[in-house]
Coordinates of C-alpha atoms in Angstrom, one line a residue:
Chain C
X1 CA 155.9 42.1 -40.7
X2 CA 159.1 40.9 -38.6
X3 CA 157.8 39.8 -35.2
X4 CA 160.2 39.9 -31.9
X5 CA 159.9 36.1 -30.8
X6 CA 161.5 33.7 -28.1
X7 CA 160.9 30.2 -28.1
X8 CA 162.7 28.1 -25.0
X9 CA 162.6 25.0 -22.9
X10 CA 161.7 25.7 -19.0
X11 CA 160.6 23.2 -16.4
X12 CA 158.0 22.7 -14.8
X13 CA 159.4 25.1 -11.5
X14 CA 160.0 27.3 -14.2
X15 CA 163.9 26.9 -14.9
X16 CA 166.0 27.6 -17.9
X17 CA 169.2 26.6 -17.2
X18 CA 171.0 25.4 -14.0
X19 CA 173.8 27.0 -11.6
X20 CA 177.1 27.5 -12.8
X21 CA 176.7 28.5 -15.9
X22 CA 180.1 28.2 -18.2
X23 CA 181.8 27.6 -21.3
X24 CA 182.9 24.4 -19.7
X25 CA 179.4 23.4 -18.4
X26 CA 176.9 25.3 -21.2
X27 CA 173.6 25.7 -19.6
X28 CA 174.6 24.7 -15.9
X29 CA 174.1 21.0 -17.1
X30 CA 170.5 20.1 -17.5
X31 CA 170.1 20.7 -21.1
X32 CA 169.5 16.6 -21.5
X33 CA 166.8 16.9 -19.5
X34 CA 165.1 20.1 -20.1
X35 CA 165.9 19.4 -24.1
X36 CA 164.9 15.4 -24.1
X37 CA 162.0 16.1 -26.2
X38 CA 164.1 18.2 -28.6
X39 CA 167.2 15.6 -29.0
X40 CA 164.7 12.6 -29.9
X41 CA 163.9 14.9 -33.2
X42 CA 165.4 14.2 -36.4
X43 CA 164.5 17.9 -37.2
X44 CA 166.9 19.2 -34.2
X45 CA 170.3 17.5 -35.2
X46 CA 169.6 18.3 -38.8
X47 CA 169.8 21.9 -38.0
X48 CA 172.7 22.1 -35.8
X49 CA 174.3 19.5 -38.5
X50 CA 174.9 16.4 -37.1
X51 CA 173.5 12.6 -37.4
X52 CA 170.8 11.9 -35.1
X53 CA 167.5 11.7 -33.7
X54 CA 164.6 9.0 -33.8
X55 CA 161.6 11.0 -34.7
X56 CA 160.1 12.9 -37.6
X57 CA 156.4 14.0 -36.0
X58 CA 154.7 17.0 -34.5
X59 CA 157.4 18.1 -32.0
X60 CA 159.8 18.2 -34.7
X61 CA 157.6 20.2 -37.5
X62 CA 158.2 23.4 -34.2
X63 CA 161.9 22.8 -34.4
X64 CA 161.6 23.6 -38.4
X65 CA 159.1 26.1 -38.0
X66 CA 160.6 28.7 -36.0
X67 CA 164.0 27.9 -37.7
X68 CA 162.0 28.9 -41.3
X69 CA 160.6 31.8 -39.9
X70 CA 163.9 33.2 -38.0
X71 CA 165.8 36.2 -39.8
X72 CA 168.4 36.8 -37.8
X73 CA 169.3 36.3 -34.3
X74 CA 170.0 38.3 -31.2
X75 CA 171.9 36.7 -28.1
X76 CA 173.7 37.4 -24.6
X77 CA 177.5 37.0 -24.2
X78 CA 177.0 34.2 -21.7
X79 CA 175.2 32.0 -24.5
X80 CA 178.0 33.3 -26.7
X81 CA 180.4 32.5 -25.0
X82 CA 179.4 29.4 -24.2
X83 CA 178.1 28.0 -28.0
X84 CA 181.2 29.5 -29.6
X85 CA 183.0 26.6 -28.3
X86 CA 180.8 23.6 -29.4
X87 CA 178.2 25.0 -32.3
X88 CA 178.8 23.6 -35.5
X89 CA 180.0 25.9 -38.3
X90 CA 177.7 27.9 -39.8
X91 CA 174.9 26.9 -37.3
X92 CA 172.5 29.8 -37.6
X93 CA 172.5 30.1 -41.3
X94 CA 171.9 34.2 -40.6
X95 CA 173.3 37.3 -38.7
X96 CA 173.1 36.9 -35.0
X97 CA 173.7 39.9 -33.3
X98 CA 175.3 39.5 -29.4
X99 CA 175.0 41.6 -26.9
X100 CA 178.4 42.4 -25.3
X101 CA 180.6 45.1 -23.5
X102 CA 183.8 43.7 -25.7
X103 CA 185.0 45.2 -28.8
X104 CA 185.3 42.5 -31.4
X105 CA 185.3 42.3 -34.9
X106 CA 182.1 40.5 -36.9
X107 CA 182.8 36.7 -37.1
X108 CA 182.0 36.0 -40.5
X109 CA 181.7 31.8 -41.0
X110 CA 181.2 29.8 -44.3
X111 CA 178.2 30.2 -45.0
X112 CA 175.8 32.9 -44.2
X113 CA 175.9 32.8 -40.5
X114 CA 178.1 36.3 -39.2
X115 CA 178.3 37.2 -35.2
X116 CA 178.4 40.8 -34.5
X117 CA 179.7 42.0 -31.5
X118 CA 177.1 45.1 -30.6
X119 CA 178.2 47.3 -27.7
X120 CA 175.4 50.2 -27.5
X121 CA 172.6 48.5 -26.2
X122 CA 169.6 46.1 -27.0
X123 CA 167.6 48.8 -28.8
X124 CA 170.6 49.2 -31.2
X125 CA 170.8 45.7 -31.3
X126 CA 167.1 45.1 -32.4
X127 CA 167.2 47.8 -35.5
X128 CA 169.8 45.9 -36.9
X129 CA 168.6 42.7 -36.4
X130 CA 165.2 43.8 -38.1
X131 CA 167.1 45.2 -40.9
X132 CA 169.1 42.1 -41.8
X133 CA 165.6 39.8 -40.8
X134 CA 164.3 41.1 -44.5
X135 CA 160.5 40.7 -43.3
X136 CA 161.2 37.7 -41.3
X137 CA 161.5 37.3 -37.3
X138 CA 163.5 37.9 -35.0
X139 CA 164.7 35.6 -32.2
X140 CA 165.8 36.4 -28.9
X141 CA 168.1 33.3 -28.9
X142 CA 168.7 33.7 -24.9
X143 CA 169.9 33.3 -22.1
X144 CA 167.2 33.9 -19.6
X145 CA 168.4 37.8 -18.4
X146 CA 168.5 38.9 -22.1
X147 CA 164.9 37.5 -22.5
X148 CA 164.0 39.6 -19.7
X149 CA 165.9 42.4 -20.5
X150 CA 163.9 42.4 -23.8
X151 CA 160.7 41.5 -21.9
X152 CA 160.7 44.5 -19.7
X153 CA 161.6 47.1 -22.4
X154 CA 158.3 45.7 -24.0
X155 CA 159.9 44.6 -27.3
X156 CA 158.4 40.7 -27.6
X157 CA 155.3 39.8 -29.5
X158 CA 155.1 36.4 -29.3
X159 CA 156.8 33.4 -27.7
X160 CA 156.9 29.6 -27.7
X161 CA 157.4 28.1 -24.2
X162 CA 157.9 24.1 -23.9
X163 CA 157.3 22.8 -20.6
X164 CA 159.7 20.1 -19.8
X165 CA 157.5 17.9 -16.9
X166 CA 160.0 18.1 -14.6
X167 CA 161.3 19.5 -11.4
X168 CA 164.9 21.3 -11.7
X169 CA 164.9 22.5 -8.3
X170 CA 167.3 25.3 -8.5
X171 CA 169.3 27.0 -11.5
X172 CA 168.1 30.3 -13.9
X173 CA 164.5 30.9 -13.7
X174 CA 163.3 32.3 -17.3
X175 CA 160.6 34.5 -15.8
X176 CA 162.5 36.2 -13.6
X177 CA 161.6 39.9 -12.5
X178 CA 159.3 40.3 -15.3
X179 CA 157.4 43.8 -15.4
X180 CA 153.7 42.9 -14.8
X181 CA 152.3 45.6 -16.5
X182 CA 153.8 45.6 -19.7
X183 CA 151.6 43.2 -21.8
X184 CA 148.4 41.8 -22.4
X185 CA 149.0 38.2 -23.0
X186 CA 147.1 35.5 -25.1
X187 CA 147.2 31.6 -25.6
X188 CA 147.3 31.4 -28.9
X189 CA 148.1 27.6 -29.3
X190 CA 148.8 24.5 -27.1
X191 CA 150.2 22.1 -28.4
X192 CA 150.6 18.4 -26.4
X193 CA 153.3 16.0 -26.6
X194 CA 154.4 12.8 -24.5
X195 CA 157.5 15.0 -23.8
X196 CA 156.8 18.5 -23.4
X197 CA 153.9 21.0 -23.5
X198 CA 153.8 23.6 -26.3
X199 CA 152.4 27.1 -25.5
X200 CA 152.3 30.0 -28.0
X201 CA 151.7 33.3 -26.6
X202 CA 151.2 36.4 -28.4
X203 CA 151.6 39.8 -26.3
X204 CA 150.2 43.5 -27.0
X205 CA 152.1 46.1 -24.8
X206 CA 149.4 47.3 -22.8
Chain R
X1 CA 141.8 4.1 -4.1
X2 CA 142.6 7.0 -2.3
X3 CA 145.0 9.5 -4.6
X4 CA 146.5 13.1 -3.2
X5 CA 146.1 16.0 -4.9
X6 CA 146.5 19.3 -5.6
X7 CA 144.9 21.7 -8.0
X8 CA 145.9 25.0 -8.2
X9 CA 145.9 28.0 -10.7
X10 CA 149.7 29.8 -11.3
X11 CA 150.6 33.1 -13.1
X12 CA 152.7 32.2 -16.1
X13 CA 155.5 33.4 -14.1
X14 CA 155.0 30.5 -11.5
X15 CA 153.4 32.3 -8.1
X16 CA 150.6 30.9 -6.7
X17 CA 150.2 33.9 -4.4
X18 CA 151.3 37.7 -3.8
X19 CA 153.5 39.3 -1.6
X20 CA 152.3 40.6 2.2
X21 CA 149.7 37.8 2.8
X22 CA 147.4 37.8 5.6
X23 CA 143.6 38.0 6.8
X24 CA 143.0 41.3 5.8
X25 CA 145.1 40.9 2.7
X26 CA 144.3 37.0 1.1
X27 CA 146.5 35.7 -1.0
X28 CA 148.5 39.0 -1.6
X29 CA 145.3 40.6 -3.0
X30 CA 146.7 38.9 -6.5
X31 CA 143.6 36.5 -6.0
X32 CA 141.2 38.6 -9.0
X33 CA 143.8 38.4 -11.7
X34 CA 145.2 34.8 -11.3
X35 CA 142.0 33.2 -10.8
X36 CA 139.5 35.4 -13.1
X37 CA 139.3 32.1 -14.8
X38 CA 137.6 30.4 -12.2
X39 CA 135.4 33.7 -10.8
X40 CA 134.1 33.2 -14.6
X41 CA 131.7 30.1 -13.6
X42 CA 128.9 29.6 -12.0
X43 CA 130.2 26.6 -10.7
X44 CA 132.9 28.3 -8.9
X45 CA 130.1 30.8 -7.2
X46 CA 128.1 27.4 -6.5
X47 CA 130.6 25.9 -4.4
X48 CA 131.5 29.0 -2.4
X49 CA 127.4 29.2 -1.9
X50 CA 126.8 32.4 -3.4
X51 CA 125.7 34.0 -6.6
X52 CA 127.9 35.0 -9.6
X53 CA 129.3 34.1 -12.5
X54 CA 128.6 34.2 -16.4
X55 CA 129.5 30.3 -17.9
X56 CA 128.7 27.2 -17.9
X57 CA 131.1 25.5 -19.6
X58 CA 134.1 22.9 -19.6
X59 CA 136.2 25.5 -16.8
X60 CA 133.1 25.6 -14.9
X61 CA 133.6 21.6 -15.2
X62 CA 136.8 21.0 -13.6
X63 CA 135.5 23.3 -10.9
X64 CA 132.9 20.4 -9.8
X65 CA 135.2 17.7 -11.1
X66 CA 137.4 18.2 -8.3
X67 CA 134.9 19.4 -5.4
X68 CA 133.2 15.5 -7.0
X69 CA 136.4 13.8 -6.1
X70 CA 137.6 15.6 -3.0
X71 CA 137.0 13.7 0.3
X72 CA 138.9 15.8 2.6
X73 CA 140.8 18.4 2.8
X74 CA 144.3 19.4 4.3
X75 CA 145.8 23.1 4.5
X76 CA 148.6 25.1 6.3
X77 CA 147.2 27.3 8.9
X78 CA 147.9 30.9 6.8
X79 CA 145.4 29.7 4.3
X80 CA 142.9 28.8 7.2
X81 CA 143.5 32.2 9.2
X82 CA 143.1 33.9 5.5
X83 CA 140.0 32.2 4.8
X84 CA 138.4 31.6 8.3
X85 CA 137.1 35.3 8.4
X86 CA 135.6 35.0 4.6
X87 CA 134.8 31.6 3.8
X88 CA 130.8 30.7 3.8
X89 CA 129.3 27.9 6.6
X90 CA 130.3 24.3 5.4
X91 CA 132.4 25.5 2.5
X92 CA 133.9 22.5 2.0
X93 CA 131.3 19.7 3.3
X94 CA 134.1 17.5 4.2
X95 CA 136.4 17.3 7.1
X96 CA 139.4 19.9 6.8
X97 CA 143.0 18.9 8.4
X98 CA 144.7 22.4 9.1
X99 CA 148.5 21.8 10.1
X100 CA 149.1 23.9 13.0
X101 CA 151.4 24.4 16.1
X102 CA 148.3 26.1 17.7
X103 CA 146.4 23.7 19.6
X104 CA 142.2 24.0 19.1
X105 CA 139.3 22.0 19.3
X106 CA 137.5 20.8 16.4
X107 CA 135.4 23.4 14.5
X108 CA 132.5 21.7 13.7
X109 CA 130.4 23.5 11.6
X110 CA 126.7 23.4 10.5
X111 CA 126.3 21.1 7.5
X112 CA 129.0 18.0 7.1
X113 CA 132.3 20.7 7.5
X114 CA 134.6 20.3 10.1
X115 CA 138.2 21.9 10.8
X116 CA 140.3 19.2 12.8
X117 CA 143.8 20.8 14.0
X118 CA 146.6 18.6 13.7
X119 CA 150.0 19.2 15.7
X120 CA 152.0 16.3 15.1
X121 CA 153.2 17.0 11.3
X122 CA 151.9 15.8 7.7
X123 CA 152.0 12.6 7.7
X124 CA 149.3 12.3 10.3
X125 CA 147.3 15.0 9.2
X126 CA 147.3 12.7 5.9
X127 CA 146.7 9.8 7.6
X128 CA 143.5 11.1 9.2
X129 CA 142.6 12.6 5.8
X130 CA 142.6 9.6 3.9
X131 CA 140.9 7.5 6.5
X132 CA 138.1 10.4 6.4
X133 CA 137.9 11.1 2.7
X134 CA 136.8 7.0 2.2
X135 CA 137.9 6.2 -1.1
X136 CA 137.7 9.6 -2.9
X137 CA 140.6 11.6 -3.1
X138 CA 142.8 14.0 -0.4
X139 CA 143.3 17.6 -1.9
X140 CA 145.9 19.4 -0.3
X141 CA 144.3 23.0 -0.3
X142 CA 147.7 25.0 -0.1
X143 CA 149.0 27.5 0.6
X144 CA 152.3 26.9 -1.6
X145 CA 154.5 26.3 1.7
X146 CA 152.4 22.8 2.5
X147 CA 152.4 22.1 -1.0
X148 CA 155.8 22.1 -1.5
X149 CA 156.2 20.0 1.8
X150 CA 154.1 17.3 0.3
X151 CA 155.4 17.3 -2.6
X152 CA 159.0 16.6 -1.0
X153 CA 157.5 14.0 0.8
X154 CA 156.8 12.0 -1.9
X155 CA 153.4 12.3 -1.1
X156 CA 151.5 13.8 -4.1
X157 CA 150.0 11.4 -6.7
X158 CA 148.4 13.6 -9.0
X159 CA 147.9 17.8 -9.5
X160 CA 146.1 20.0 -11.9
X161 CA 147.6 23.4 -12.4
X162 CA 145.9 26.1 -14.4
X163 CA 148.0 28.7 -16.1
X164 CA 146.9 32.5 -15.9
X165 CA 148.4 33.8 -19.0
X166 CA 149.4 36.7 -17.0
X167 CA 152.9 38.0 -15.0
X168 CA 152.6 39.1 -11.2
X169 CA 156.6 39.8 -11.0
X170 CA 156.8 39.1 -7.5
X171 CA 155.3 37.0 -4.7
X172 CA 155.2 33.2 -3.9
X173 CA 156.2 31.2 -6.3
X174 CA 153.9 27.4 -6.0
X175 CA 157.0 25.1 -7.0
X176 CA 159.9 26.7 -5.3
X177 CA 162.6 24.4 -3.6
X178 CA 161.0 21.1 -5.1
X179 CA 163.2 17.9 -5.1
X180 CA 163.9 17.2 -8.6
X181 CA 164.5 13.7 -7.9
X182 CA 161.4 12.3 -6.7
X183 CA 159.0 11.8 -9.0
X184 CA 158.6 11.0 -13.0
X185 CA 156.2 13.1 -14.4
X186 CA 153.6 12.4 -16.6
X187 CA 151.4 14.8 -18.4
X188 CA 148.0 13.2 -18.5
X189 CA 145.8 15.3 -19.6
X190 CA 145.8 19.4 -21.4
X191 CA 142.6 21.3 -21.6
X192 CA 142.7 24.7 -23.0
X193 CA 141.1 27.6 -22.4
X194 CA 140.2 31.2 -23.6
X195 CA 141.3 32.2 -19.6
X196 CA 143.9 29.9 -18.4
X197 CA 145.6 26.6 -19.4
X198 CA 144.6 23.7 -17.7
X199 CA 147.7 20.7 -17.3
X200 CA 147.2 17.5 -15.3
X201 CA 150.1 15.4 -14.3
X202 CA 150.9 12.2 -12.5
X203 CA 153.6 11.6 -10.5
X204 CA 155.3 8.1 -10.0
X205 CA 157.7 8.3 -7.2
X206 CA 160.8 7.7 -7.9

């Protein structure tokens, strides 16, 4: 049955992404450090289609896993906005559905990855992206508000958290003005690394 | 040798404490959920010299690991004024260095406890700490506030933090405003947990 997953990067103060977010400076600039542990994986630049990477091991195997069981993607404009400019062709290798007050036609790339441009809402967004996910999951790509946006409305089941042991200072927090009601949550699997620390959670709407 | 420490439990969310804190209201009255981990063990009810608990198991172990290594203490004066009216006689069997503008004699209490206020700032409250603690380890109690200063001191050399799988939405958060330059970070150690998730680092200044 298609779960509603996130999987993300934060630091140890709990940030996602730094200030001054743009197309011109994706993420506010600390995705080498937040992502260190993902750019030494041979599993991550296969993916988005380049050469690189040292290592083939555990870390990596997550970075294939959630890839393989990924149907289709949903995403905020921001994040649009500012991967349209530098993601490979063909990158998501399925629908990815963004959230968005603009009017645009579906992107269609070689390939099978197609942006559509949804306009009513993340509720709409979600029924299509279950449709297209054909049994498998569905990702809440980011950024940080349209994780919590989908948090508060009580749609995730389960996410993968990687905790970057660092100290970012300032920037996006990802739990931001979470509802602390909504779930019941569960560890269901730590998983160590020299770089990061891997945490799966599973949540049941209380 | 002498190490500074923390050890501290955090909602998944990052806040170490609720909103509205004072004496008649500890720790924002958040204290039951975050650390339901710790009221678990009978170590826990042990230390605080009363009965309770259900385990006796490895959480129950880090409980005495760090009262074991903990030769004094240090804390801000809102977490003395919030636990001065509940806390049991000789709580901590050490000597306690509250940071305070108030001046006060020495509390000496009945047992090997005593509360020493310090007027003249952290680094002589850690001073007197280590020279006191005699080769085990300084713990800075909290709250987050002193924390944090310690930490942007450069001061810290090692902290636990334990991970309530739980959001509180709201409160204070225990790394807010932390200088992301000071320190490397090491994770040295990951112990899981049905309750919370239990991550020691070390910190090599910078």
């Amino acid at each position: 049955m298609t779960k509603v997953i996130f999987d993300c990067a934060i630091s140890l103060d709990g940030f996602f992404a730094g200030e001054n977010r743009s197309p011109s400076n994706p993420m506010g600039g600390i995705s080498m450090k937040l992502h260190q542990w993902m750019f030494k994986q041979k599993a991550f630049w296969k993916h988005i289609k380049q050469e690189g990477g040292e290592e083939d091991g555990q870390d990596g195997k997550l970075i294939d896993d959630v890839f393989a069981r990924t149907g289709s993607y949903i995403m905020g404009k921001r994040m649009f906005d500012e991967g349209e400019v530098v993601w490979a062709e063909d990158l998501f290798e399925a629908d990815v559905f963004v959230l968005t007050h603009e009017m645009r036609e579906p992107w269609v790339q070689k390939g099978s990855t197609t942006f559509y441009f949804i306009n009513d809402g993340l509720e709409s967004a979600l029924e299509l992206a279950k449709k297209s996910a054909q049994g498998k999951d569905v990702r809440i790509q980011g950024g940080a508000e349209t994780i919590q946006q989908f948090l508060n409305a009580g749609l995730i089941d389960e996410f993968f958290i990687h905790i970057t042991p660092i100290f970012l200072g300032k920037g996006i927090r990802l739990f931001e003005g979470i509802d602390e009601d909504k779930y019941e949550l569960k560890v269901m699997e730590i998983i160590p690394s020299e770089y990061t620390t891997h945490i799966r959670y599973k949540l049941n709407k209380k």
